[in-house]
XYZ file of C-alpha atoms in Angstrom:
526
model
C 17.743 -13.715 -24.694
C 15.891 -17.616 -24.973
C 15.805 -17.305 -20.742
C 13.975 -12.823 -21.498
C 11.510 -14.295 -24.204
C 10.395 -17.501 -22.346
C 9.843 -15.207 -19.582
C 7.556 -12.250 -21.608
C 5.811 -15.259 -23.297
C 4.763 -16.895 -19.072
C 4.192 -13.214 -18.357
C 1.506 -12.619 -21.267
C -0.363 -15.581 -20.149
C -0.357 -15.071 -16.642
C -1.718 -11.236 -17.954
C -4.171 -12.748 -20.305
C -5.508 -15.426 -17.077
C -6.042 -12.255 -14.893
C -7.705 -10.208 -16.875
C -10.240 -13.679 -17.638
C -10.599 -14.580 -13.931
C -10.683 -10.849 -12.419
C -7.511 -11.374 -10.265
C -4.550 -10.001 -9.595
C -2.529 -11.300 -12.482
C 1.100 -11.435 -9.610
C 0.069 -14.513 -8.359
C -0.311 -16.350 -12.101
C 2.998 -14.948 -12.443
C 4.444 -16.955 -9.648
C 1.866 -19.507 -10.304
C 3.730 -19.891 -13.637
C 7.072 -19.458 -12.711
C 7.167 -22.143 -10.188
C 5.878 -24.244 -12.978
C 7.829 -23.457 -15.533
C 10.794 -24.081 -12.196
C 9.179 -27.697 -12.626
C 11.030 -28.036 -16.197
C 13.995 -26.495 -16.320
C 13.304 -24.611 -19.037
C 15.501 -21.332 -17.848
C 18.081 -22.915 -15.934
C 20.827 -19.931 -15.780
C 20.999 -19.067 -11.634
C 22.699 -15.812 -12.408
C 20.513 -14.607 -15.346
C 17.304 -15.266 -13.688
C 19.259 -13.356 -9.730
C 19.581 -10.107 -12.094
C 16.699 -9.979 -13.394
C 15.356 -9.828 -9.998
C 17.560 -7.818 -8.784
C 16.782 -5.012 -11.829
C 12.806 -5.957 -11.634
C 12.560 -5.111 -7.704
C 14.360 -1.652 -8.012
C 11.602 -0.433 -10.170
C 9.465 -2.233 -9.117
C 9.798 -1.072 -5.600
C 10.676 2.375 -7.070
C 7.155 2.695 -7.877
C 5.583 2.050 -4.698
C 7.404 4.449 -3.237
C 6.120 6.842 -5.201
C 2.095 5.987 -4.035
C 2.515 6.648 -0.602
C 2.574 9.962 0.145
C 1.800 10.601 4.461
C -0.106 13.555 2.827
C -2.822 11.117 1.650
C -3.534 10.079 5.243
C -5.061 12.820 5.947
C -6.255 13.420 9.921
C -6.213 9.220 9.720
C -2.061 9.831 11.233
C -2.906 8.125 14.821
C -5.658 5.315 13.438
C -3.557 4.918 10.531
C -0.338 3.780 13.470
C -2.081 2.094 15.074
C -3.468 -0.806 12.812
C 0.434 -0.931 11.163
C 1.369 -1.516 14.382
C -0.417 -3.395 15.878
C -0.892 -5.922 12.448
C 2.708 -6.037 11.605
C 3.610 -6.480 15.114
C 0.719 -9.490 15.622
C 1.034 -11.694 12.359
C 5.489 -11.179 13.151
C 5.000 -12.903 16.372
C 2.706 -15.442 14.773
C 4.482 -16.625 11.938
C 7.489 -16.611 14.738
C 5.374 -18.863 16.600
C 3.941 -20.880 14.045
C 7.583 -21.471 12.268
C 8.865 -23.264 16.004
C 6.353 -25.471 15.865
C 7.157 -26.570 12.480
C 11.294 -27.005 13.779
C 12.122 -23.883 11.662
C 15.528 -22.527 12.738
C 16.353 -19.881 14.370
C 16.761 -17.766 11.496
C 14.550 -18.855 8.335
C 11.777 -17.609 11.429
C 13.380 -14.485 11.857
C 12.748 -14.295 8.034
C 9.339 -15.278 7.959
C 7.742 -13.466 10.828
C 9.249 -10.386 9.188
C 8.248 -11.378 5.078
C 4.564 -12.231 6.560
C 3.574 -9.554 9.268
C 3.704 -6.289 6.248
C 0.956 -6.671 2.943
C 0.670 -5.478 0.337
C 1.247 -1.784 -1.103
C 0.281 -2.982 -4.561
C -2.294 -4.266 -4.080
C -3.844 -2.504 -1.488
C -3.369 0.330 -3.287
C -4.096 -0.477 -6.831
C -7.961 -2.231 -5.485
C -8.623 1.219 -3.944
C -7.782 3.165 -7.265
C -11.110 1.031 -8.589
C -12.777 1.194 -6.645
C -11.799 5.050 -6.884
C -12.025 4.609 -1.945
C -8.118 6.297 -2.180
C -9.005 9.248 -0.385
C -12.687 7.197 2.038
C -11.280 6.707 5.404
C -10.913 3.120 5.583
C -8.563 4.070 2.183
C -6.636 6.931 3.677
C -5.682 5.035 6.439
C -5.280 1.134 4.391
C -2.816 3.943 2.700
C -1.270 4.847 5.939
C -0.310 1.154 8.025
C 1.067 0.730 4.220
C 3.581 3.519 4.765
C 4.204 2.601 8.035
C 4.960 -1.181 7.317
C 7.066 -0.631 3.803
C 9.378 1.469 6.151
C 9.312 -0.517 9.341
C 10.456 -3.963 7.185
C 12.723 -0.889 4.855
C 14.688 -0.388 8.326
C 15.037 -4.011 9.650
C 15.480 -6.129 7.137
C 19.330 -4.627 6.505
C 19.941 -5.326 10.299
C 19.171 -8.803 9.449
C 20.983 -9.293 6.281
C 24.280 -7.940 8.793
C 23.012 -9.875 11.967
C 25.678 -12.785 11.284
C 28.412 -9.720 10.022
C 28.113 -8.511 14.353
C 27.722 -5.202 15.734
C 29.637 -2.246 13.837
C 27.805 -4.202 10.719
C 24.555 -3.708 12.002
C 25.241 -0.183 13.046
C 26.457 0.623 10.402
C 23.462 -0.945 8.462
C 20.893 1.519 10.226
C 23.006 4.655 9.805
C 23.238 3.690 6.188
C 19.188 3.470 6.359
C 19.790 7.277 8.454
C 21.161 9.232 5.820
C 19.354 7.468 2.836
C 15.540 9.026 4.969
C 17.483 12.087 5.170
C 17.834 12.004 1.243
C 14.180 11.581 1.015
C 13.603 15.145 2.874
C 16.086 16.826 1.003
C 14.730 15.538 -2.438
C 11.044 16.263 -1.351
C 11.864 19.453 -0.086
C 15.125 20.490 -2.310
C 14.538 18.845 -6.155
C 11.037 18.235 -6.421
C 9.654 21.734 -5.503
C 13.283 22.925 -8.664
C 11.966 20.205 -11.035
C 7.778 21.645 -11.323
C 9.173 25.277 -11.668
C 11.000 24.666 -14.764
C 8.909 23.128 -17.670
C 10.573 19.702 -18.045
C 9.966 18.318 -22.073
C 8.281 14.189 -21.505
C 12.046 12.854 -22.206
C 13.855 15.270 -19.740
C 11.500 14.441 -16.943
C 12.632 10.511 -17.612
C 15.679 10.952 -16.782
C 15.204 12.750 -13.669
C 13.041 10.643 -12.628
C 15.410 7.543 -13.356
C 18.183 10.600 -11.857
C 16.479 10.066 -8.267
C 16.615 6.224 -8.144
C 20.129 6.159 -9.385
C 21.542 8.751 -7.152
C 19.821 6.352 -4.770
C 21.041 3.567 -5.418
C 24.296 4.580 -5.507
C 24.287 6.390 -2.466
C 23.065 2.376 -1.375
C 26.449 1.189 -2.274
C 28.510 3.080 -1.572
C 26.787 3.542 2.465
C 26.326 -0.761 2.120
C 22.637 -1.360 2.749
C 20.836 -2.860 0.427
C 20.075 -1.528 -3.324
C 15.805 -1.892 -2.730
C 15.614 0.042 0.073
C 17.158 2.547 -1.709
C 15.249 1.860 -4.535
C 12.246 2.580 -1.736
C 13.497 5.075 -0.365
C 13.881 7.670 -4.153
C 9.884 6.555 -3.980
C 9.254 7.841 -1.205
C 11.131 10.870 -2.099
C 9.153 11.368 -5.072
C 5.674 10.635 -3.865
C 4.225 14.606 -3.205
C 1.539 15.826 -5.270
C 1.803 16.901 -8.219
C 5.130 15.034 -9.055
C 3.973 11.691 -7.853
C 1.149 11.038 -10.918
C 4.833 13.296 -13.616
C 7.151 10.113 -11.909
C 3.413 7.329 -12.611
C 2.964 9.065 -16.615
C 6.360 8.299 -16.816
C 7.697 4.703 -15.368
C 3.613 3.721 -16.312
C 5.294 1.872 -18.947
C 8.787 -0.001 -17.000
C 6.556 -0.842 -14.506
C 4.363 -2.944 -16.485
C 7.051 -4.124 -17.651
C 9.310 -5.257 -15.229
C 5.684 -6.441 -12.951
C 5.220 -8.711 -15.105
C 9.317 -10.718 -15.657
C 9.863 -9.806 -11.360
C 6.544 -11.858 -10.350
C 7.851 -14.759 -12.526
C 10.958 -14.868 -12.168
C 10.471 -15.612 -8.974
C 8.813 -19.146 -9.102
C 11.031 -20.523 -11.185
C 13.811 -19.456 -8.269
C 11.560 -20.711 -5.561
C 11.748 -24.731 -4.888
C 10.164 -26.677 -5.881
C 6.474 -27.092 -3.545
C 6.267 -30.746 -2.617
C 2.940 -31.058 -0.328
C 4.396 -30.212 3.124
C 5.523 -26.927 1.955
C 2.351 -26.386 0.518
C 0.369 -27.418 3.804
C 3.473 -24.950 5.765
C 2.062 -22.686 3.387
C -1.192 -23.207 3.815
C -0.592 -22.469 7.957
C 1.386 -19.215 7.208
C -1.330 -17.842 5.394
C -4.154 -19.481 7.151
C -2.686 -17.158 10.049
C -2.646 -13.643 8.283
C -6.386 -14.110 6.941
C -7.593 -15.026 9.396
C -5.430 -12.414 12.297
C -5.401 -9.263 10.326
C -9.110 -8.130 10.314
C -9.364 -9.257 13.517
C -6.218 -7.057 14.776
C -7.511 -4.939 12.211
C -11.091 -4.701 13.148
C -10.245 -4.125 17.298
C -7.524 -1.421 16.297
C -8.962 0.401 14.276
C -12.617 0.640 16.032
C -10.399 1.569 18.833
C -8.792 4.529 17.524
C -12.099 5.701 16.148
C -13.465 4.487 12.999
C -16.172 2.684 12.019
C -17.416 -0.827 11.856
C -17.965 -1.569 8.269
C -14.136 0.826 7.498
C -12.105 -1.281 10.671
C -13.169 -4.352 8.431
C -12.432 -3.454 5.257
C -9.550 -1.871 5.992
C -8.384 -6.106 8.170
C -9.145 -7.355 4.744
C -7.084 -5.374 2.672
C -4.817 -5.526 4.530
C -4.984 -9.354 4.637
C -2.522 -10.549 2.621
C 1.556 -10.823 2.830
C 3.741 -8.207 0.568
C 5.833 -7.303 -2.381
C 8.378 -7.022 -0.332
C 8.021 -10.074 1.658
C 8.888 -11.809 -1.960
C 11.588 -9.342 -1.036
C 12.990 -9.988 1.823
C 13.199 -13.280 0.824
C 15.080 -13.183 -2.056
C 17.483 -10.530 0.176
C 17.837 -13.578 2.498
C 18.095 -16.756 -0.561
C 20.391 -14.638 -2.231
C 22.925 -13.960 1.558
C 22.345 -18.026 1.377
C 21.173 -17.097 4.530
C 17.367 -19.672 4.164
C 17.515 -22.403 1.604
C 15.113 -22.822 -1.637
C 11.754 -24.713 0.900
C 12.129 -21.259 3.385
C 11.148 -18.794 0.226
C 9.329 -21.196 -2.423
C 6.275 -21.113 1.871
C 6.756 -17.641 1.426
C 6.213 -17.024 -2.158
C 3.239 -19.733 -2.270
C 2.076 -17.954 2.178
C 1.932 -14.907 -1.010
C 0.248 -16.097 -3.681
C -2.267 -17.647 -1.588
C -3.186 -14.369 0.531
C -3.173 -12.182 -3.105
C -5.480 -14.536 -4.709
C -7.837 -14.533 -1.702
C -8.022 -10.383 -1.772
C -10.445 -9.430 -4.085
C -12.660 -11.571 -2.882
C -12.844 -10.969 0.270
C -13.163 -7.555 -0.028
C -16.142 -7.714 -2.164
C -19.755 -6.135 -0.894
C -21.328 -9.635 -0.100
C -18.267 -9.908 2.498
C -18.230 -5.905 4.208
C -21.503 -6.251 4.603
C -21.734 -9.909 6.155
C -19.258 -9.009 8.603
C -20.444 -5.728 9.448
C -23.642 -7.614 10.072
C -22.663 -9.237 12.517
C -20.335 -6.886 14.054
C -20.543 -6.644 17.148
C -20.161 -2.430 17.776
C -21.600 -1.511 15.076
C -20.299 1.894 16.078
C -21.909 4.868 14.988
C -23.547 7.423 17.565
C -27.758 8.750 17.291
C -30.072 11.780 17.602
C -31.936 12.281 20.534
C -35.161 12.410 18.540
C -35.268 11.299 14.348
C -35.428 13.810 12.812
C -38.642 15.458 10.226
C -38.990 17.027 6.608
C -35.254 17.808 7.701
C -32.556 17.746 3.486
C -30.291 14.274 4.622
C -26.677 14.894 3.454
C -24.564 11.803 3.096
C -21.364 12.791 3.463
C -19.965 16.361 4.803
C -16.879 16.377 3.413
C -15.968 19.240 0.685
C -17.732 19.358 -1.276
C -21.326 19.817 1.032
C -19.451 23.337 2.169
C -22.152 24.582 -0.297
C -25.041 22.969 -0.244
C -25.236 23.235 3.913
C -23.862 27.552 3.231
C -27.832 27.600 1.766
C -29.151 25.507 3.758
C -28.248 28.107 6.823
C -29.672 30.755 5.578
C -33.539 29.558 4.861
C -35.383 27.474 7.239
C -35.046 23.699 6.772
C -32.822 21.978 8.643
C -29.828 19.762 7.464
C -28.231 16.843 8.975
C -25.206 15.225 8.142
C -23.851 11.042 7.883
C -20.119 11.193 8.004
C -18.469 8.215 9.344
C -14.868 10.492 9.655
C -14.882 12.438 13.556
C -13.044 15.447 11.743
C -15.748 16.224 9.857
C -18.326 15.210 11.883
C -16.481 17.613 15.001
C -15.976 20.461 12.414
C -19.692 19.963 11.834
C -21.472 19.934 14.997
C -18.852 22.794 16.478
C -21.044 24.882 12.966
C -24.233 24.211 14.715
C -25.187 21.163 12.031
C -26.364 18.388 13.076
C -24.398 14.954 12.603
C -25.097 11.278 12.929
C -20.899 10.171 12.439
C -21.411 6.846 10.739
C -21.532 4.933 8.010
C -23.666 6.148 5.103
C -24.295 3.014 3.001
C -25.882 1.321 6.476
C -29.027 2.046 6.340
C -30.131 1.502 10.228
C -27.733 4.889 10.680
C -29.863 6.002 7.831
C -33.372 5.772 9.801
C -32.440 7.051 12.720
C -31.042 10.264 10.675
C -34.729 10.109 9.270
C -34.275 8.965 5.815
C -37.127 7.460 5.567
C -38.834 11.003 6.872
C -36.557 13.505 5.160
C -38.353 16.269 2.607
C -34.445 15.106 -0.176
C -31.892 12.601 0.548
C -27.677 14.345 -1.576
C -25.459 11.333 -0.978
C -22.025 12.282 -1.989
C -20.384 8.873 -1.215
C -18.181 8.379 -3.440
C -20.109 4.625 -4.571
C -23.497 4.767 -5.741
C -24.572 2.151 -4.266
C -24.462 2.839 -0.800
C -28.042 4.186 -0.443
C -28.874 0.993 -2.300
C -30.901 0.402 1.390
C -32.323 3.670 1.075
C -33.373 3.514 -2.397
C -35.105 0.053 -2.038
C -36.999 1.464 1.238
C -38.134 4.280 0.982
C -38.826 3.503 -2.578
C -40.658 7.215 -4.730
C -41.386 8.896 -1.560
C -38.391 10.945 -0.691
C -36.015 12.682 -3.175
C -33.228 10.855 -3.257
C -30.411 12.776 -5.325
C -26.712 10.668 -5.613
C -23.775 11.596 -7.633
C -22.839 9.636 -10.577
C -19.358 9.039 -11.809
C -20.281 6.441 -14.888
C -22.855 5.868 -17.186
C -23.395 2.338 -15.760
C -24.188 3.539 -11.845
C -26.170 6.241 -13.069
C -28.388 3.636 -15.045
C -28.059 1.859 -11.885
C -29.295 4.973 -9.461
C -32.453 5.898 -12.476
C -33.825 1.876 -11.562
C -34.150 1.742 -8.380
C -35.883 5.432 -8.415
C -33.478 7.398 -7.166
C -31.849 10.892 -9.687
C -28.262 10.552 -10.356
C -25.942 13.304 -10.361
C -22.404 13.899 -11.853
C -20.356 14.593 -10.304
C -20.765 16.448 -6.479
C -20.515 19.429 -6.696
C -23.738 18.962 -9.738
C -25.250 16.915 -7.004
C -25.090 20.867 -4.521
C -26.048 22.215 -7.861
C -29.306 20.398 -8.852
C -29.919 20.578 -4.585
C -30.305 24.290 -5.208
C -33.023 23.754 -7.913
C -34.905 21.535 -6.183
C -35.217 23.349 -3.052
C -35.544 27.048 -5.613
C -38.783 25.600 -6.507
C -39.693 24.040 -3.825
C -39.266 27.738 -2.607
C -41.097 29.135 -5.201
C -43.797 27.162 -4.960
C -43.967 27.797 -0.930
C -44.451 31.630 -1.504
C -46.790 31.430 -4.511
C -49.311 29.271 -1.765
C -48.675 31.880 0.736
C -49.225 34.211 -1.252
C -52.790 32.573 -2.746
C -56.233 33.842 -1.844
C -58.000 30.809 0.291
C -61.232 29.418 -1.287
């Protein structure tokens, strides 16, 4: 109990520092564990190992529920290309650095696998906090994370069984295939049955835990690592709306085990010396530099605009919680030493701490400004006296339908190629590009429009246009919070809560304008 009390105290301190600094709590928990390791206050290795394996099962289970393929939408091809290119590129870079630093082959293989995937926990939390889960780059990131997690889940059991010979490797692969089949069975058979029944909260929690323990029991019987079963159990429950039920029921458990897991990881690692820290800095540098570069190039090639490609790369530029699982599994199996595990932990700390800073608006726009190909298409001439709509998704449909029946022309700016192609097929003039890019807005006639309607998720996307046109063009901006409304008003715009309300506000303006025009047409000449 003393060890558990110490871990909980360390977790509380780590979350306190995280809230104060507005940075992710994971690096602070890991660093606290490393510091506690130096004191020897928690010396029971068996206790630490049990805590780690129990905690990681819960964490990966909940993380798996965030990774539904349906959320990726039309960006599956882009996400697949980015996920594979980043995984292969970083794995090769990590292997090369490890060989250059004279690591053994086994150590180099585990370092390559550990550093090749990005963090689902960090990526999803940042997307949720910034309300960007369903933006093009958000969907792309989710798809890449799902693919990379599945690759790690498939490769790690094979790597762990490699010293035991080909038969063990094939057996592990077959067991993982059985678990993947179980994912399909739960998705198609169990989840619909649970949704049909009106279960109370306690029964829902028992059903969710039953799925988790069922997968873990099958993994133990098939001789597959338990962490793989926990992750796949979460994926099996990732469909909407059941994933929301899982989150509601599992969130308290997730928060508790998340804190003690990352604190315990620091305790399990070897005490870092300057040499290990230097190695971790090299690996972290490779992740931070190569990931945005690879993702930006592949993203632009597969159809993302410059800003979305860069944001995707910056958000993926960190190692994963699965990196820690890879290191932990290899450490427990005796295939790597504490020094290699410490390098993996330190690399994760460095990259996770820098992710919120690298994905800030300031950094993103500075990189976009210097991007060699800010991909957008343009119209043959700059339109004027039109209605400029930023965002052409579902929320824009009533507005565009009304404009088709009127004398006013609509011009839509959207970065989703599927949306743009669909609207063009219906005769709507479109500019494919970033709605927050001032150059794109000016090419779409933002300064010559009768009115601008922004249905973008981020109100600050129209900041440059608000500053440029001043009071000459009415700008309706969708907002979610009071502080966003105040920000829009201070710059001369009109804040409207939610996209449907923005469409209604436009229709009111449209009717008033049409009524005024009719009155002017029927009034006698002086």
